[in-house]
Short mmCIF file of C-alpha atoms and ligand atoms in Angstrom, two decimals:
data_model
loop_
_atom_site.label_atom_id
_atom_site.label_comp_id
_atom_site.label_asym_id
_atom_site.label_seq_id
_atom_site.Cartn_x
_atom_site.Cartn_y
_atom_site.Cartn_z
CA UNK O 1170 25.39 8.28 29.07
CA UNK O 1171 22.37 5.98 29.24
CA UNK O 1172 20.38 5.18 26.14
CA UNK O 1173 17.06 5.61 27.49
CA UNK O 1174 14.16 6.71 25.09
CA UNK O 1175 15.25 7.56 21.49
CA UNK O 1176 14.33 10.63 19.69
CA UNK O 1177 13.42 10.08 16.16
CA UNK O 1178 13.67 13.26 13.58
CA UNK O 1179 12.06 12.38 10.19
CA UNK O 1180 13.03 14.84 7.49
CA UNK O 1181 10.17 15.40 5.10
CA UNK O 1182 10.94 18.99 3.94
CA UNK O 1183 12.93 18.23 0.50
CA UNK O 1184 11.44 19.84 -2.51
CA UNK O 1185 11.13 16.31 -4.38
CA UNK O 1186 11.81 18.18 -7.93
CA UNK O 1187 13.06 14.92 -9.37
CA UNK O 1188 9.57 13.38 -8.92
CA UNK O 1189 8.07 16.00 -11.44
CA UNK O 1190 4.69 15.70 -9.20
CA UNK O 1191 2.30 18.13 -7.65
CA UNK O 1192 2.17 15.71 -4.91
CA UNK O 1193 5.03 16.22 -1.93
CA UNK O 1194 7.27 13.50 -2.70
CA UNK O 1195 7.11 11.85 0.65
CA UNK O 1196 3.38 11.50 -0.03
CA UNK O 1197 3.83 9.14 -2.92
CA UNK O 1198 2.71 5.73 -2.05
CA UNK O 1199 4.30 2.14 -1.41
CA UNK O 1200 2.02 -0.48 -1.25
CA UNK O 1201 -0.88 1.87 -0.93
CA UNK O 1202 0.55 3.98 2.00
CA UNK O 1203 2.77 7.06 1.83
CA UNK O 1204 6.59 6.91 2.18
CA UNK O 1205 6.40 9.21 5.28
CA UNK O 1206 3.80 6.74 6.80
CA UNK O 1207 6.19 3.70 6.04
CA UNK O 1208 9.12 5.45 7.97
CA UNK O 1209 7.02 6.87 10.78
CA UNK O 1210 5.47 3.29 11.34
CA UNK O 1211 8.73 1.68 11.60
CA UNK O 1212 10.25 4.35 13.83
CA UNK O 1213 7.01 4.20 16.21
CA UNK O 1214 8.07 0.32 16.73
CA UNK O 1215 10.80 1.53 18.79
CA UNK O 1216 8.50 3.46 21.31
CA UNK O 1217 10.51 6.92 21.25
CA UNK O 1218 9.43 10.49 20.57
CA UNK O 1219 9.03 11.54 17.28
CA UNK O 1220 9.58 14.86 15.69
CA UNK O 1221 8.88 15.51 11.61
CA UNK O 1222 10.54 18.63 9.65
CA UNK O 1223 8.10 19.72 6.92
CA UNK O 1224 8.48 22.58 4.73
CA UNK O 1225 6.44 25.72 4.79
CA UNK O 1226 2.80 25.50 3.79
CA UNK O 1227 2.89 21.47 3.68
CA UNK O 1228 -0.16 20.99 5.88
CA UNK O 1229 -0.77 17.90 3.92
CA UNK O 1230 2.40 16.31 5.01
CA UNK O 1231 2.09 17.57 8.53
CA UNK O 1232 -1.35 15.90 8.64
CA UNK O 1233 -0.19 12.73 7.23
CA UNK O 1234 2.62 12.69 9.91
CA UNK O 1235 -0.08 13.14 12.66
CA UNK O 1236 -2.42 10.75 11.37
CA UNK O 1237 0.42 8.00 11.89
CA UNK O 1238 1.83 9.55 15.13
CA UNK O 1239 -1.09 11.81 16.77
CA UNK O 1240 1.59 12.97 19.26
CA UNK O 1241 4.69 13.73 17.16
CA UNK O 1242 6.09 17.25 17.29
CA UNK O 1243 6.18 19.14 13.51
CA UNK O 1244 8.75 21.49 12.80
CA UNK O 1245 8.95 23.92 9.89
CA UNK O 1246 12.25 24.50 7.90
CA UNK O 1247 11.80 27.96 6.64
CA UNK O 1248 14.00 27.46 3.48
CA UNK O 1249 15.27 23.99 1.95
CA UNK O 1250 19.09 24.48 2.57
CA UNK O 1251 20.10 21.05 3.03
CA UNK O 1252 19.60 18.16 5.44
CA UNK O 1253 21.73 19.64 8.22
CA UNK O 1254 19.70 22.66 8.36
CA UNK O 1255 16.50 20.63 8.05
CA UNK O 1256 17.63 18.50 11.25
CA UNK O 1257 18.45 21.92 13.07
CA UNK O 1258 14.84 22.89 12.20
CA UNK O 1259 14.20 20.44 15.09
CA UNK O 1260 16.71 22.10 17.28
CA UNK O 1261 13.84 22.72 20.27
CA UNK O 1262 13.22 18.91 20.31
CA UNK O 1263 17.10 18.08 20.16
CA UNK O 1264 17.78 20.42 22.98
CA UNK O 1265 15.22 19.04 25.32
CA UNK O 1266 15.96 15.44 24.49
CA UNK O 1267 18.74 13.82 26.83
CA UNK O 1268 19.00 10.19 24.82
CA UNK O 1269 19.79 9.00 21.41
CA UNK O 1270 18.65 10.87 18.22
CA UNK O 1271 18.24 8.74 15.32
CA UNK O 1272 17.77 10.69 11.96
CA UNK O 1273 15.64 9.20 9.28
CA UNK O 1274 14.46 10.53 5.59
CA UNK O 1275 10.94 9.99 4.64
CA UNK O 1276 12.29 9.32 1.24
CA UNK O 1277 14.01 6.27 2.49
CA UNK O 1278 10.93 4.48 3.43
CA UNK O 1279 12.05 0.62 3.69
CA UNK O 1280 14.29 0.95 6.48
CA UNK O 1281 13.78 -2.06 9.04
CA UNK O 1282 13.42 -1.67 12.67
CA UNK O 1283 16.18 -4.42 13.49
CA UNK O 1284 18.58 -2.13 11.41
CA UNK O 1285 17.69 0.68 13.83
CA UNK O 1286 18.68 -1.43 16.37
CA UNK O 1287 22.10 -2.41 15.15
CA UNK O 1288 22.79 1.33 14.84
CA UNK O 1289 22.02 1.99 18.45
CA UNK O 1290 24.25 -1.03 19.28
CA UNK O 1291 27.00 0.75 17.57
CA UNK O 1292 26.38 3.55 20.14
CA UNK O 1293 26.26 1.40 23.07
CA UNK O 1294 29.79 0.41 21.86
CA UNK O 1295 31.14 3.85 22.37
CA UNK O 1296 30.63 5.57 19.02
CA UNK O 1297 29.26 9.10 19.21
CA UNK O 1298 27.83 9.09 15.68
CA UNK O 1299 26.50 5.80 13.87
CA UNK O 1300 25.95 5.97 10.07
CA UNK O 1301 23.99 3.49 8.20
CA UNK O 1302 25.75 2.39 4.74
CA UNK O 1303 25.17 -0.02 2.13
CA UNK O 1304 27.29 -1.53 -0.69
CA UNK O 1305 26.04 -0.69 -4.24
CA UNK O 1306 26.97 -1.76 -7.39
CA UNK O 1307 25.37 1.67 -8.63
CA UNK O 1308 26.39 4.18 -6.33
CA UNK O 1309 25.84 7.13 -8.61
CA UNK O 1310 23.86 9.98 -6.74
CA UNK O 1311 24.35 8.57 -3.14
CA UNK O 1312 26.82 10.09 -0.58
CA UNK O 1313 30.07 7.99 -0.24
CA UNK O 1314 31.58 6.76 3.11
CA UNK O 1315 35.23 7.28 3.24
CA UNK O 1316 37.08 5.08 5.51
CA UNK O 1317 40.63 5.88 6.61
CA UNK O 1318 43.57 3.35 6.88
CA UNK O 1319 42.55 2.22 10.26
CA UNK O 1320 38.68 1.06 9.11
CA UNK O 1321 37.27 4.29 10.85
CA UNK O 1322 34.81 6.33 8.96
CA UNK O 1323 36.71 9.78 8.06
CA UNK O 1324 34.01 11.74 6.21
CA UNK O 1325 30.82 11.31 3.85
CA UNK O 1326 31.45 12.85 0.43
CA UNK O 1327 28.29 13.82 -1.60
CA UNK O 1328 28.58 12.55 -5.31
CA UNK O 1329 28.83 16.28 -6.80
CA UNK O 1330 31.73 17.17 -4.42
CA UNK O 1331 33.56 13.80 -5.06
CA UNK O 1332 36.79 13.41 -6.74
CA UNK O 1333 37.22 10.48 -9.36
CA UNK O 1334 38.66 8.30 -6.80
CA UNK O 1335 36.11 9.01 -4.18
CA UNK O 1336 33.57 8.18 -6.58
CA UNK O 1337 34.61 4.69 -7.15
CA UNK O 1338 33.99 4.18 -3.55
CA UNK O 1339 31.22 1.60 -3.38
CA UNK O 1340 30.23 2.15 0.26
CA UNK O 1341 27.34 4.86 0.35
CA UNK O 1342 25.36 6.72 2.68
CA UNK O 1343 21.95 5.73 3.48
CA UNK O 1344 21.33 9.06 5.16
CA UNK O 1345 20.11 7.10 8.22
CA UNK O 1346 22.22 8.15 11.17
CA UNK O 1347 22.26 7.73 15.21
CA UNK O 1348 23.63 10.42 17.66
CA UNK O 1349 24.65 9.81 21.27
CA UNK O 1350 26.53 13.48 21.91
CA UNK O 1351 26.31 15.86 24.37
CA UNK O 1352 25.26 18.73 22.28
CA UNK O 1353 24.01 17.66 18.84
CA UNK O 1354 22.46 21.21 17.99
CA UNK O 1355 25.82 22.65 18.75
CA UNK O 1356 27.62 20.44 16.64
CA UNK O 1357 25.26 20.77 13.76
CA UNK O 1358 25.73 24.42 13.84
CA UNK O 1359 29.52 24.08 12.95
CA UNK O 1360 28.46 22.82 9.57
CA UNK O 1361 28.77 25.08 6.64
CA UNK O 1362 27.82 25.19 3.01
CA UNK O 1363 30.85 25.68 1.11
CA UNK O 1364 30.08 22.65 -1.39
CA UNK O 1365 28.58 22.18 -4.95
CA UNK O 1366 25.06 23.11 -4.00
CA UNK O 1367 25.62 25.33 -1.41
CA UNK O 1368 23.85 23.33 1.09
CA UNK O 1369 24.27 22.43 4.81
CA UNK O 1370 24.73 18.84 4.58
CA UNK O 1371 24.17 16.65 7.55
CA UNK O 1372 26.82 14.27 6.08
CA UNK O 1373 29.63 17.11 7.23
CA UNK O 1374 29.01 15.89 11.02
CA UNK O 1375 31.26 13.17 10.50
CA UNK O 1376 34.35 15.00 9.57
CA UNK O 1377 33.46 17.94 12.13
CA UNK O 1378 32.87 15.30 14.89
CA UNK O 1379 36.22 13.56 14.12
CA UNK O 1380 38.25 16.87 14.44
CA UNK O 1381 36.52 17.18 18.04
CA UNK O 1382 37.15 13.55 18.95
CA UNK O 1383 33.60 12.12 18.44
CA UNK O 1384 33.90 8.65 16.79
CA UNK O 1385 31.73 7.48 13.88
CA UNK O 1386 31.01 3.76 13.23
CA UNK O 1387 29.30 2.62 10.11
CA UNK O 1388 26.81 -0.06 10.14
CA UNK O 1389 26.15 -2.05 6.78
CA UNK O 1390 22.89 -2.92 5.70
CA UNK O 1391 21.20 -4.32 2.50
CA UNK O 1392 20.92 -1.81 -0.36
CA UNK O 1393 17.24 -2.83 -0.42
CA UNK O 1394 16.55 -1.59 2.93
CA UNK O 1395 17.59 1.66 2.47
CA UNK O 1396 16.63 2.68 -1.36
CA UNK O 1397 16.35 6.32 -1.38
CA UNK O 1398 13.63 7.61 -3.66
CA UNK O 1399 14.24 10.64 -5.96
CA UNK O 1400 12.48 9.55 -9.03
CA UNK O 1401 9.59 7.62 -10.20
CA UNK O 1402 11.64 5.11 -11.28
CA UNK O 1403 12.94 4.51 -7.88
CA UNK O 1404 9.51 4.76 -6.53
CA UNK O 1405 8.77 1.57 -8.50
CA UNK O 1406 11.91 -0.08 -7.74
CA UNK O 1407 10.91 0.29 -3.77
CA UNK O 1408 7.38 -1.25 -4.50
CA UNK O 1409 9.02 -4.09 -6.06
CA UNK O 1410 11.20 -4.64 -3.06
CA UNK O 1411 8.61 -3.92 -0.82
CA UNK O 1412 6.23 -6.50 -2.39
CA UNK O 1413 8.91 -9.01 -2.83
CA UNK O 1414 9.79 -8.91 1.07
CA UNK O 1415 6.32 -9.20 2.07
CA UNK O 1416 5.17 -11.98 -0.24
CA UNK O 1417 8.14 -13.87 1.23
CA UNK O 1418 7.06 -12.94 4.90
CA UNK O 1419 3.48 -14.09 4.08
CA UNK O 1420 4.75 -17.53 2.77
CA UNK O 1421 6.81 -18.26 5.69
CA UNK O 1422 3.63 -17.67 7.75
CA UNK O 1423 1.70 -19.99 6.02
CA UNK O 1424 0.10 -18.71 3.08
CA UNK O 1425 0.75 -20.40 -0.51
CA UNK O 1426 1.25 -18.15 -3.43
CA UNK O 1427 1.44 -20.12 -6.80
CA UNK O 1428 2.98 -17.23 -8.63
CA UNK O 1429 4.03 -14.87 -5.88
CA UNK O 1430 5.46 -12.27 -8.30
CA UNK O 1431 1.86 -11.86 -9.74
CA UNK O 1432 0.07 -10.93 -6.19
CA UNK O 1433 0.06 -7.45 -5.29
CA UNK O 1434 -0.44 -6.64 -1.48
CA UNK O 1435 -1.28 -3.55 0.39
CA UNK O 1436 0.61 -2.21 3.60
CA UNK O 1437 -2.02 -3.81 5.56
CA UNK O 1438 -3.13 -6.96 3.87
CA UNK O 1439 -4.05 -9.88 6.46
CA UNK O 1440 -3.97 -13.27 5.05
CA UNK O 1441 -4.61 -16.36 7.36
CA UNK O 1442 -2.84 -19.72 7.36
CA UNK O 1443 -3.47 -22.18 4.64
CA UNK O 1444 -4.79 -19.56 2.08
CA UNK O 1445 -4.09 -20.36 -1.42
CA UNK O 1446 -3.62 -17.61 -3.63
CA UNK O 1447 -3.56 -18.12 -7.51
CA UNK O 1448 -1.68 -15.88 -9.84
CA UNK O 1449 -2.96 -12.28 -10.57
CA UNK O 1450 -4.65 -11.30 -7.40
CA UNK O 1451 -4.73 -7.41 -6.52
CA UNK O 1452 -5.04 -6.59 -2.51
CA UNK O 1453 -6.05 -2.94 -2.16
CA UNK O 1454 -6.06 -1.35 1.46
CA UNK O 1455 -7.84 -2.86 4.05
CA UNK O 1456 -8.47 -6.57 3.21
CA UNK O 1457 -8.47 -9.55 5.36
CA UNK O 1458 -8.49 -13.29 4.29
CA UNK O 1459 -8.96 -15.95 6.80
CA UNK O 1460 -7.76 -19.47 7.32
CA UNK O 1461 -8.17 -21.73 4.50
CA UNK O 1462 -9.55 -19.85 1.89
CA UNK O 1463 -8.88 -19.95 -1.72
CA UNK O 1464 -8.69 -17.17 -4.04
CA UNK O 1465 -8.64 -18.15 -7.73
CA UNK O 1466 -6.93 -16.03 -10.31
CA UNK O 1467 -7.40 -12.50 -11.71
CA UNK O 1468 -9.30 -11.14 -8.71
CA UNK O 1469 -9.38 -7.55 -7.33
CA UNK O 1470 -10.12 -6.71 -3.62
CA UNK O 1471 -10.03 -3.81 -1.22
CA UNK O 1472 -11.99 -3.11 2.02
CA UNK O 1473 -13.07 -6.81 2.17
CA UNK O 1474 -13.02 -9.59 4.52
CA UNK O 1475 -13.20 -13.18 3.22
CA UNK O 1476 -14.23 -15.75 5.82
CA UNK O 1477 -12.46 -19.17 6.75
CA UNK O 1478 -13.06 -21.75 3.89
CA UNK O 1479 -14.52 -19.14 1.49
CA UNK O 1480 -13.43 -19.39 -2.32
CA UNK O 1481 -13.48 -16.66 -4.30
CA UNK O 1482 -12.86 -15.89 -8.09
CA UNK O 1483 -11.56 -16.31 -10.68
CA UNK O 1484 -12.37 -12.66 -11.91
CA UNK O 1485 -14.22 -11.57 -8.87
CA UNK O 1486 -14.35 -7.93 -7.35
CA UNK O 1487 -14.92 -7.24 -3.55
CA UNK O 1488 -15.04 -3.37 -2.81
CA UNK O 1489 -15.26 -1.57 0.46
CA UNK O 1490 -17.69 -3.50 2.97
CA UNK O 1491 -17.53 -6.87 1.47
CA UNK O 1492 -18.02 -9.21 4.27
CA UNK O 1493 -17.92 -12.84 3.40
CA UNK O 1494 -18.41 -15.33 6.11
CA UNK O 1495 -17.20 -18.73 6.09
CA UNK O 1496 -17.58 -21.16 3.23
CA UNK O 1497 -19.07 -18.31 0.79
CA UNK O 1498 -18.74 -19.03 -2.75
CA UNK O 1499 -18.16 -15.96 -4.96
CA UNK O 1500 -17.57 -16.86 -8.47
CA UNK O 1501 -16.47 -15.25 -12.00
CA UNK O 1502 -17.58 -11.54 -12.70
CA UNK O 1503 -19.22 -11.01 -9.25
CA UNK O 1504 -18.80 -7.66 -7.76
CA UNK O 1505 -19.86 -7.34 -4.05
CA UNK O 1506 -19.69 -3.89 -2.28
CA UNK O 1507 -20.96 -3.01 1.39
CA UNK O 1508 -22.62 -6.51 1.36
CA UNK O 1509 -22.64 -9.22 4.22
CA UNK O 1510 -23.11 -12.74 2.99
CA UNK O 1511 -23.75 -15.30 5.72
CA UNK O 1512 -22.11 -18.72 6.13
CA UNK O 1513 -22.19 -20.74 3.14
CA UNK O 1514 -24.03 -18.13 0.67
CA UNK O 1515 -23.13 -18.47 -3.05
CA UNK O 1516 -23.25 -16.04 -5.80
CA UNK O 1517 -21.34 -18.03 -8.39
CA UNK O 1518 -21.70 -16.07 -11.63
CA UNK O 1519 -22.08 -12.46 -13.18
CA UNK O 1520 -23.73 -10.57 -10.20
CA UNK O 1521 -23.79 -7.25 -8.79
CA UNK O 1522 -24.30 -7.18 -4.80
CA UNK O 1523 -24.43 -3.52 -3.44
CA UNK O 1524 -25.71 -2.46 -0.08
CA UNK O 1525 -26.93 -5.88 1.00
CA UNK O 1526 -27.51 -8.53 3.54
CA UNK O 1527 -27.34 -12.00 2.25
CA UNK O 1528 -28.44 -14.85 4.88
CA UNK O 1529 -26.62 -17.85 5.36
CA UNK O 1530 -27.15 -20.49 2.73
CA UNK O 1531 -28.65 -18.30 0.34
CA UNK O 1532 -28.06 -19.04 -3.31
CA UNK O 1533 -27.91 -16.01 -5.73
CA UNK O 1534 -28.39 -17.13 -9.17
CA UNK O 1535 -26.43 -16.16 -12.35
CA UNK O 1536 -27.08 -12.38 -13.47
CA UNK O 1537 -28.64 -11.36 -10.45
CA UNK O 1538 -28.52 -7.48 -9.87
CA UNK O 1539 -29.17 -5.66 -6.70
CA UNK O 1540 -30.52 -2.51 -8.01
CA UNK O 1541 -29.41 -0.28 -5.07
CA UNK O 1542 -29.12 3.09 -6.63
CA UNK O 1543 -32.00 5.45 -8.13
CA UNK O 1544 -29.49 8.31 -8.93
CA UNK O 1545 -30.13 9.71 -5.44
CA UNK O 1546 -29.87 7.38 -2.79
CA UNK O 1547 -28.56 3.87 -2.26
CA UNK O 1548 -31.02 1.44 -0.66
CA UNK O 1549 -30.89 -1.93 1.12
CA UNK O 1550 -31.34 -5.40 -0.31
CA UNK O 1551 -31.96 -8.02 2.63
CA UNK O 1552 -31.86 -11.78 1.54
CA UNK O 1553 -33.13 -14.42 4.14
CA UNK O 1554 -31.37 -17.22 5.05
CA UNK O 1555 -31.58 -20.26 2.52
CA UNK O 1556 -33.60 -18.16 -0.11
CA UNK O 1557 -33.05 -18.95 -3.67
CA UNK O 1558 -32.82 -15.99 -6.34
CA UNK O 1559 -33.43 -17.33 -9.90
CA UNK O 1560 -30.99 -16.24 -12.80
CA UNK O 1561 -31.25 -12.97 -14.23
CA UNK O 1562 -33.34 -11.41 -11.48
CA UNK O 1563 -33.48 -7.57 -10.75
CA UNK O 1564 -34.05 -6.98 -7.12
CA UNK O 1565 -35.19 -3.11 -6.82
CA UNK O 1566 -33.90 -1.75 -3.46
CA UNK O 1567 -35.24 -1.34 -0.80
CA UNK O 1568 -36.58 -4.72 -1.01
CA UNK O 1569 -36.64 -7.85 1.53
CA UNK O 1570 -36.55 -11.60 0.63
CA UNK O 1571 -37.73 -13.55 3.35
CA UNK O 1572 -36.04 -16.78 4.80
CA UNK O 1573 -36.22 -19.55 2.15
CA UNK O 1574 -38.07 -17.74 -0.42
CA UNK O 1575 -37.93 -18.76 -3.96
CA UNK O 1576 -37.38 -15.93 -6.76
CA UNK O 1577 -38.43 -16.93 -10.23
CA UNK O 1578 -35.79 -16.35 -13.18
CA UNK O 1579 -35.93 -13.19 -15.15
CA UNK O 1580 -38.09 -11.51 -12.38
CA UNK O 1581 -37.92 -7.69 -11.32
CA UNK O 1582 -38.76 -7.79 -7.82
CA UNK O 1583 -39.90 -4.60 -6.25
CA UNK O 1584 -41.95 -5.56 -3.44
CA UNK O 1585 -41.11 -7.56 -0.21
CA UNK O 1586 -41.42 -11.34 -0.76
CA UNK O 1587 -42.79 -13.52 2.44
CA UNK O 1588 -40.67 -16.43 3.74
CA UNK O 1589 -40.89 -19.53 1.97
CA UNK O 1590 -42.97 -17.80 -0.87
CA UNK O 1591 -42.31 -17.98 -4.72
CA UNK O 1592 -42.26 -14.57 -6.40
CA UNK O 1593 -42.36 -14.37 -10.16
CA UNK O 1594 -42.75 -10.87 -11.76
CA UNK O 1595 -42.47 -11.73 -15.53
CA UNK O 1596 -45.26 -11.92 -18.27
CA UNK O 1597 -46.93 -15.32 -18.17
CA UNK O 1598 -45.33 -17.94 -21.14
CA UNK O 1599 -47.56 -18.05 -24.26
CA UNK O 1600 -47.26 -21.29 -26.60
CA UNK O 1601 -48.72 -21.41 -30.12
CA UNK O 1602 -48.66 -25.08 -31.16
CA UNK O 1603 -47.35 -25.90 -34.58
CA UNK O 1604 -46.27 -22.09 -35.17
CA UNK O 1605 -42.73 -22.50 -36.01
CA UNK O 1606 -43.20 -25.13 -38.68
CA UNK O 1607 -46.06 -23.19 -40.34
CA UNK O 1608 -43.68 -20.11 -39.87
CA UNK O 1609 -40.88 -21.62 -41.93
CA UNK O 1610 -43.11 -22.84 -44.94
CA UNK O 1611 -44.48 -19.30 -45.16
CA UNK O 1612 -41.19 -17.77 -45.46
CA UNK O 1613 -39.60 -20.41 -47.70
CA UNK O 1614 -42.35 -19.73 -50.27
CA UNK O 1615 -42.26 -15.87 -49.89
CA UNK O 1616 -38.41 -16.23 -50.59
CA UNK O 1617 -38.90 -18.82 -53.81
CA UNK O 1618 -41.42 -16.28 -55.19
CA UNK O 1619 -39.04 -13.41 -55.20
CA UNK O 1620 -36.24 -15.16 -56.81
CA UNK O 1621 -38.78 -15.66 -59.79
C1 UD1 T 2794 21.00 12.54 0.81
C2 UD1 T 2794 22.45 12.45 1.56
C3 UD1 T 2794 23.28 11.55 0.81
C4 UD1 T 2794 22.60 9.75 0.76
C5 UD1 T 2794 21.16 10.00 0.24
C6 UD1 T 2794 20.71 8.67 0.73
C7 UD1 T 2794 23.12 14.32 2.29
C8 UD1 T 2794 23.48 15.90 2.25
N1 UD1 T 2794 23.14 13.55 1.23
O1 UD1 T 2794 21.15 12.78 -0.59
O2 UD1 T 2794 24.58 11.33 1.30
O3 UD1 T 2794 23.55 9.24 -0.05
O4 UD1 T 2794 20.45 11.20 0.94
O5 UD1 T 2794 19.30 8.59 -0.01
O6 UD1 T 2794 22.31 14.22 3.35
N2 UD1 T 2794 15.52 17.36 3.09
C9 UD1 T 2794 14.61 18.21 3.93
N3 UD1 T 2794 15.34 19.65 3.84
C10 UD1 T 2794 16.31 19.94 3.09
C11 UD1 T 2794 16.81 18.79 2.16
C12 UD1 T 2794 16.38 17.62 2.34
O7 UD1 T 2794 13.98 18.18 4.78
O8 UD1 T 2794 16.71 21.12 2.89
C13 UD1 T 2794 14.74 15.77 3.62
C14 UD1 T 2794 14.37 15.46 2.17
O9 UD1 T 2794 12.88 15.37 2.34
C15 UD1 T 2794 14.40 13.80 2.18
C16 UD1 T 2794 15.99 13.77 2.92
O10 UD1 T 2794 16.04 15.22 3.38
O11 UD1 T 2794 13.74 13.07 3.02
C17 UD1 T 2794 17.18 13.72 2.06
O12 UD1 T 2794 17.17 14.58 1.14
P1 UD1 T 2794 17.54 14.81 -0.66
O13 UD1 T 2794 17.48 16.02 -1.25
O14 UD1 T 2794 16.91 13.47 -0.98
O15 UD1 T 2794 19.15 14.31 -0.41
P2 UD1 T 2794 19.86 13.15 -1.39
O16 UD1 T 2794 20.21 14.29 -2.61
O17 UD1 T 2794 19.12 12.09 -1.69
CA1 CA T 2795 17.07 11.48 -1.44
#
């Protein structure tokens, strides 16, 4: 049989009771993206057809699947009667398809594309079923792979149905399986539910296949690649594995991380070469850092772009729409939202820049605030190239500061300022010569009089 295009069936209909959540289990996130999206993303790399099995009334799960793979086929499993029953819910897709079938669990989000390729290679070697297994020091909860004296896979035993001897087996079932059999749905329909949970276990396909002369092979991968998420504790564990893995990938691509274990990345974080990340930086979704930028400690970013050679932090917050050009400097306690900063612009201390456009080389003094919101509308602040905004200024939007203009410190600017002008809006300074000395004398006399 030719391998051809593969059909991926992702099982996502389980109840996820152990999460104790009102959110369906497979929509819980790792690195800011649902587990389901992780699995579908990996499967899509193989370029095959996709089917997703969901529980009834789980529009959110179906919508998430279609967001990632718009032409995925969605199947409903009427009642949650086990993994074999779930796979059979996709029967129309199984019957229509003639090539290999790979079954993935949406609660096993870290599986890697190269491991899936190894499963297909096992099929090429003549196995009808290829099971992805792993060795675990703590196998409790997983199904065990039972190997015969000749080294062939005989059966998979679920923990609840296992004898004491079988429980001692350290080789576990990841749940991921590949099939190259003439009639998969026919094979699945032979599976019964005489077991501890009265469920139709997909794992029984191995023993049933063996009776029919179908050989099952085992491909062993790293435990970390196939963590199954049933609880919040395991969710956190998977997050840690994903983070560690991705940090290493990035360092291999030329990113310096001084304390990698303190940097938190998102599924879509993009960081260029020779970027230096100091400790304790958090990347929310949608962040790109271009080559050679330096990120100082304790920053929080989401939906932001940081240009080449820029320097950001410590303690900077970049929110969605922050777009920093090359060599921009953003310093401590500066918050930027929906604001573009041109090449070399600087805002080094204690500022809020929201809904703005800052020209190249402009300097935003300490404590400057873009007053962008009046409780109803958000308005724009536009600052021309090379303008200088004095410290502690409030720019009340909508407002435009011309190219090269100066704003005197402490001003509240409500009207546009022409290019090259100086604008000040504060009361003129009033000086009273000798006042302080007279004041001190008067006050000390008064105190002395009170003591008597
Ligand atoms: C399953 C395996 C076990 C394996 C473990 C790996 C079976 C019988 N057991 O156990 O051998 O070691 O995964 O993590 O296959 N699902 C449905 N419909 C159902 C039941 C489950 O769609 O009726 C989906 C779930 O959404 C989930 C996956 O199938 O994505 C696995 O289900 P789960 O109940 O978590 O199985 P485990 O008990 O973890
Ligand atoms: Ca599971």
